[in-house]
Short mmCIF file of C-alpha atoms in Angstrom, two decimals:
data_model
loop_
_atom_site.label_atom_id
_atom_site.label_comp_id
_atom_site.label_asym_id
_atom_site.label_seq_id
_atom_site.Cartn_x
_atom_site.Cartn_y
_atom_site.Cartn_z
CA UNK O 1 58.12 -39.27 -105.37
CA UNK O 2 54.39 -38.99 -105.35
CA UNK O 3 53.15 -35.78 -106.86
CA UNK O 4 49.65 -34.42 -106.49
CA UNK O 5 48.96 -31.13 -108.10
CA UNK O 6 45.96 -28.81 -107.87
CA UNK O 7 45.06 -26.34 -110.56
CA UNK O 8 45.11 -23.19 -108.41
CA UNK O 9 46.62 -22.16 -105.06
CA UNK O 10 44.24 -19.24 -104.69
CA UNK O 11 40.89 -18.60 -106.32
CA UNK O 12 38.38 -15.78 -106.02
CA UNK O 13 34.86 -16.33 -107.37
CA UNK O 14 31.46 -14.64 -107.16
CA UNK O 15 28.34 -16.14 -105.69
CA UNK O 16 26.42 -18.20 -108.19
CA UNK O 17 29.41 -18.98 -110.41
CA UNK O 18 30.24 -22.54 -111.44
CA UNK O 19 33.68 -23.45 -110.09
CA UNK O 20 36.04 -26.20 -111.15
CA UNK O 21 38.84 -27.41 -108.94
CA UNK O 22 41.25 -29.79 -110.67
CA UNK O 23 43.48 -32.37 -109.11
CA UNK O 24 46.00 -34.52 -110.95
CA UNK O 25 48.22 -37.31 -109.58
CA UNK O 26 51.19 -38.90 -111.39
CA UNK O 27 51.49 -42.22 -109.39
CA UNK O 28 48.69 -44.29 -110.98
CA UNK O 29 46.75 -44.24 -107.76
CA UNK O 30 43.29 -45.82 -107.79
CA UNK O 31 41.80 -43.79 -104.96
CA UNK O 32 41.29 -40.03 -104.92
CA UNK O 33 39.67 -37.76 -102.32
CA UNK O 34 38.44 -34.22 -101.91
CA UNK O 35 38.45 -32.65 -98.42
CA UNK O 36 37.73 -29.17 -97.22
CA UNK O 37 39.38 -27.65 -94.21
CA UNK O 38 37.78 -24.97 -92.01
CA UNK O 39 38.92 -23.43 -88.76
CA UNK O 40 37.26 -25.14 -85.86
CA UNK O 41 35.80 -27.89 -88.05
CA UNK O 42 38.92 -29.64 -89.17
CA UNK O 43 39.12 -31.62 -92.41
CA UNK O 44 35.94 -33.09 -93.79
CA UNK O 45 35.47 -35.44 -96.70
CA UNK O 46 33.46 -34.18 -99.58
CA UNK O 47 33.72 -36.86 -102.18
CA UNK O 48 35.96 -39.81 -103.05
CA UNK O 49 36.54 -42.14 -105.96
CA UNK O 50 37.93 -45.68 -106.13
CA UNK O 51 38.24 -45.88 -109.90
CA UNK O 52 37.57 -44.09 -113.11
CA UNK O 53 33.97 -42.97 -113.42
CA UNK O 54 33.26 -44.15 -109.84
CA UNK O 55 32.38 -41.73 -107.06
CA UNK O 56 31.07 -41.92 -103.59
CA UNK O 57 29.65 -39.19 -101.33
CA UNK O 58 31.60 -38.22 -98.25
CA UNK O 59 30.27 -36.38 -95.18
CA UNK O 60 29.45 -33.07 -96.79
CA UNK O 61 28.55 -33.54 -100.50
CA UNK O 62 25.79 -30.95 -100.67
CA UNK O 63 26.53 -28.23 -103.17
CA UNK O 64 29.31 -30.21 -104.77
CA UNK O 65 29.78 -32.78 -107.53
CA UNK O 66 32.81 -34.59 -108.90
CA UNK O 67 34.06 -36.01 -112.12
CA UNK O 68 36.70 -38.71 -112.76
CA UNK O 69 37.02 -39.43 -116.46
CA UNK O 70 40.65 -40.36 -116.30
CA UNK O 71 42.50 -42.24 -113.57
CA UNK O 72 44.96 -39.42 -112.84
CA UNK O 73 42.41 -36.57 -112.65
CA UNK O 74 39.66 -35.89 -110.10
CA UNK O 75 37.69 -32.72 -110.46
CA UNK O 76 35.54 -30.98 -107.80
CA UNK O 77 32.77 -28.87 -109.13
CA UNK O 78 30.79 -26.22 -107.21
CA UNK O 79 27.56 -26.03 -109.19
CA UNK O 80 26.61 -22.60 -107.90
CA UNK O 81 29.23 -21.14 -105.53
CA UNK O 82 28.01 -19.70 -102.20
CA UNK O 83 29.80 -17.76 -99.58
CA UNK O 84 29.67 -20.69 -97.14
CA UNK O 85 31.86 -22.60 -99.62
CA UNK O 86 34.75 -20.25 -98.90
CA UNK O 87 37.34 -22.72 -97.62
CA UNK O 88 40.64 -24.52 -98.18
CA UNK O 89 40.22 -27.48 -100.52
CA UNK O 90 42.65 -30.34 -100.33
CA UNK O 91 42.88 -33.19 -102.82
CA UNK O 92 44.51 -36.55 -101.95
CA UNK O 93 45.36 -39.80 -103.65
CA UNK O 94 46.32 -43.25 -102.55
CA UNK O 95 46.90 -46.76 -103.91
CA UNK O 96 44.21 -49.32 -103.39
CA UNK O 97 45.11 -51.91 -100.71
CA UNK O 98 44.11 -54.55 -103.34
CA UNK O 99 47.04 -53.28 -105.36
CA UNK O 100 49.62 -52.83 -102.58
CA UNK O 101 48.64 -55.61 -100.26
CA UNK O 102 48.81 -53.33 -97.28
CA UNK O 103 46.18 -52.96 -94.53
CA UNK O 104 45.65 -49.32 -95.45
CA UNK O 105 47.37 -47.03 -97.84
CA UNK O 106 48.98 -43.59 -97.25
CA UNK O 107 47.13 -40.63 -98.74
CA UNK O 108 49.28 -38.00 -100.42
CA UNK O 109 47.97 -34.47 -100.57
CA UNK O 110 48.20 -31.68 -103.10
CA UNK O 111 49.19 -28.16 -102.11
CA UNK O 112 45.55 -27.08 -101.52
CA UNK O 113 43.35 -24.43 -103.03
CA UNK O 114 42.20 -21.48 -100.95
CA UNK O 115 38.81 -20.51 -102.41
CA UNK O 116 37.14 -17.19 -101.54
CA UNK O 117 33.55 -16.76 -102.73
CA UNK O 118 32.34 -13.13 -102.69
CA UNK E 1 32.57 -44.65 -86.20
CA UNK E 2 36.22 -43.82 -85.57
CA UNK E 3 37.47 -40.82 -83.69
CA UNK E 4 40.78 -39.06 -83.20
CA UNK E 5 41.55 -36.88 -80.20
CA UNK E 6 44.41 -34.42 -79.96
CA UNK E 7 44.25 -32.68 -76.59
CA UNK E 8 47.12 -30.21 -77.09
CA UNK E 9 45.98 -27.14 -79.18
CA UNK E 10 49.44 -25.64 -78.95
CA UNK E 11 52.96 -26.65 -77.89
CA UNK E 12 56.22 -24.84 -77.45
CA UNK E 13 59.67 -26.53 -77.69
CA UNK E 14 63.19 -25.24 -77.64
CA UNK E 15 65.32 -25.83 -80.75
CA UNK E 16 67.32 -29.13 -80.52
CA UNK E 17 64.99 -30.62 -77.86
CA UNK E 18 62.61 -33.48 -78.29
CA UNK E 19 58.85 -33.02 -78.21
CA UNK E 20 55.89 -35.42 -77.90
CA UNK E 21 52.51 -34.66 -79.56
CA UNK E 22 49.59 -36.63 -78.15
CA UNK E 23 47.04 -38.63 -80.05
CA UNK E 24 44.38 -41.06 -78.91
CA UNK E 25 41.97 -42.90 -81.19
CA UNK E 26 38.81 -44.84 -80.81
CA UNK E 27 37.60 -47.57 -83.13
CA UNK E 28 36.13 -51.03 -82.75
CA UNK E 29 37.70 -52.19 -86.04
CA UNK E 30 40.77 -54.42 -85.47
CA UNK E 31 42.44 -53.41 -88.73
CA UNK E 32 43.49 -49.81 -89.20
CA UNK E 33 46.25 -47.41 -89.91
CA UNK E 34 47.40 -44.31 -88.05
CA UNK E 35 49.12 -41.38 -89.69
CA UNK E 36 50.75 -38.13 -88.80
CA UNK E 37 50.75 -35.19 -91.14
CA UNK E 38 52.47 -31.78 -90.94
CA UNK E 39 50.78 -28.69 -92.26
CA UNK E 40 53.00 -25.60 -92.52
CA UNK E 41 51.54 -22.11 -93.02
CA UNK E 42 51.61 -22.70 -96.78
CA UNK E 43 48.75 -25.18 -96.37
CA UNK E 44 50.10 -28.28 -97.88
CA UNK E 45 49.48 -31.56 -95.93
CA UNK E 46 52.77 -33.41 -95.71
CA UNK E 47 52.88 -37.11 -94.79
CA UNK E 48 55.30 -37.89 -91.93
CA UNK E 49 54.73 -41.41 -90.60
CA UNK E 50 52.52 -44.41 -90.63
CA UNK E 51 51.75 -47.20 -88.16
CA UNK E 52 49.60 -50.19 -89.01
CA UNK E 53 47.45 -51.75 -86.27
CA UNK E 54 49.23 -55.14 -86.69
CA UNK E 55 52.72 -53.72 -86.65
CA UNK E 56 54.70 -55.02 -83.70
CA UNK E 57 57.34 -52.29 -83.73
CA UNK E 58 56.94 -48.55 -83.50
CA UNK E 59 57.39 -46.80 -86.82
CA UNK E 60 60.35 -44.45 -87.23
CA UNK E 61 61.20 -42.06 -90.11
CA UNK E 62 64.34 -39.97 -89.48
CA UNK E 63 63.70 -37.61 -86.64
CA UNK E 64 60.04 -38.81 -86.31
CA UNK E 65 58.92 -41.79 -84.34
CA UNK E 66 55.51 -42.98 -83.44
CA UNK E 67 54.91 -44.29 -79.89
CA UNK E 68 52.15 -46.82 -80.51
CA UNK E 69 50.36 -48.19 -77.40
CA UNK E 70 47.56 -50.35 -78.75
CA UNK E 71 45.96 -51.21 -75.40
CA UNK E 72 45.77 -47.53 -74.51
CA UNK E 73 44.75 -46.58 -78.06
CA UNK E 74 47.40 -44.00 -78.34
CA UNK E 75 49.69 -43.03 -81.15
CA UNK E 76 51.95 -40.18 -80.01
CA UNK E 77 54.34 -38.50 -82.35
CA UNK E 78 57.88 -37.90 -81.09
CA UNK E 79 60.06 -35.36 -82.87
CA UNK E 80 63.66 -35.49 -81.82
CA UNK E 81 66.16 -32.61 -82.11
CA UNK E 82 63.50 -30.03 -83.05
CA UNK E 83 64.39 -27.55 -85.77
CA UNK E 84 62.88 -24.14 -86.50
CA UNK E 85 61.37 -25.62 -89.70
CA UNK E 86 59.30 -27.97 -87.55
CA UNK E 87 57.04 -25.11 -86.56
CA UNK E 88 53.62 -26.10 -88.11
CA UNK E 89 50.31 -27.66 -87.40
CA UNK E 90 50.45 -31.43 -86.81
CA UNK E 91 47.51 -33.69 -87.48
CA UNK E 92 46.95 -37.28 -86.37
CA UNK E 93 44.65 -39.30 -88.58
CA UNK E 94 43.27 -42.72 -88.96
CA UNK E 95 42.03 -44.87 -91.84
CA UNK E 96 40.14 -48.22 -91.50
CA UNK E 97 40.74 -51.38 -93.53
CA UNK E 98 37.09 -51.53 -94.46
CA UNK E 99 34.54 -49.15 -95.81
CA UNK E 100 35.43 -45.97 -97.61
CA UNK E 101 39.04 -45.75 -96.36
CA UNK E 102 39.02 -41.97 -96.03
CA UNK E 103 41.04 -40.35 -93.30
CA UNK E 104 39.56 -39.19 -90.03
CA UNK E 105 41.56 -36.34 -88.67
CA UNK E 106 42.14 -34.95 -85.19
CA UNK E 107 41.78 -31.22 -84.50
CA UNK E 108 45.55 -30.72 -84.69
CA UNK E 109 48.37 -29.39 -82.49
CA UNK E 110 50.22 -26.19 -83.34
CA UNK E 111 53.87 -26.63 -82.58
CA UNK E 112 56.22 -23.66 -82.29
CA UNK E 113 59.96 -24.20 -82.17
CA UNK E 114 61.82 -21.45 -80.32
CA UNK E 115 65.48 -20.61 -80.97
#
């Protein structure tokens, strides 16, 4: 079974703090993604990564950065947390179609981190 | 750009009955995948079923089936024999064969199964 874990289920931080959200997958997946989910706005892509040390901006990268030093770990960093970053953060991973030979690959999600910035 | 539309914000179904959740999509790309995810109140996004754009047969996974009508660009989820544990948000999503391969999600349908 695919397992994606996230470092915290709930997190409370103060405005201006630097926040690290960690995501680890155990299935040797090449692709990893960070989404945020907000009521009325749905799920939006923040950043994604195709390989170690590679990263690409998603739809809403402002105020965030990412790090992928090892294949199994993809970290989301809030450089200076703000109240409008209060949200549910979901990490996902998938194989690369180059590896699987499929048209597209299923993304598997972690349990999510509910972040509250005060 | 691709788009997913789920027109049912909420649905009720009686336990043991079947229910269909609607999903339409829009893309000009011929190669794509369609997914359904379940999100219970705990927040985790659980993968249910996948349909590739070139698949000739509708996908099935246990009590879940995907009614894929390519010409109409619809990918409805059918849940047979509903259970109380099926109460959750359900999201339809799409990923393309090209580009960044991230998922585009619909707005979701909240399903409530009544005893």
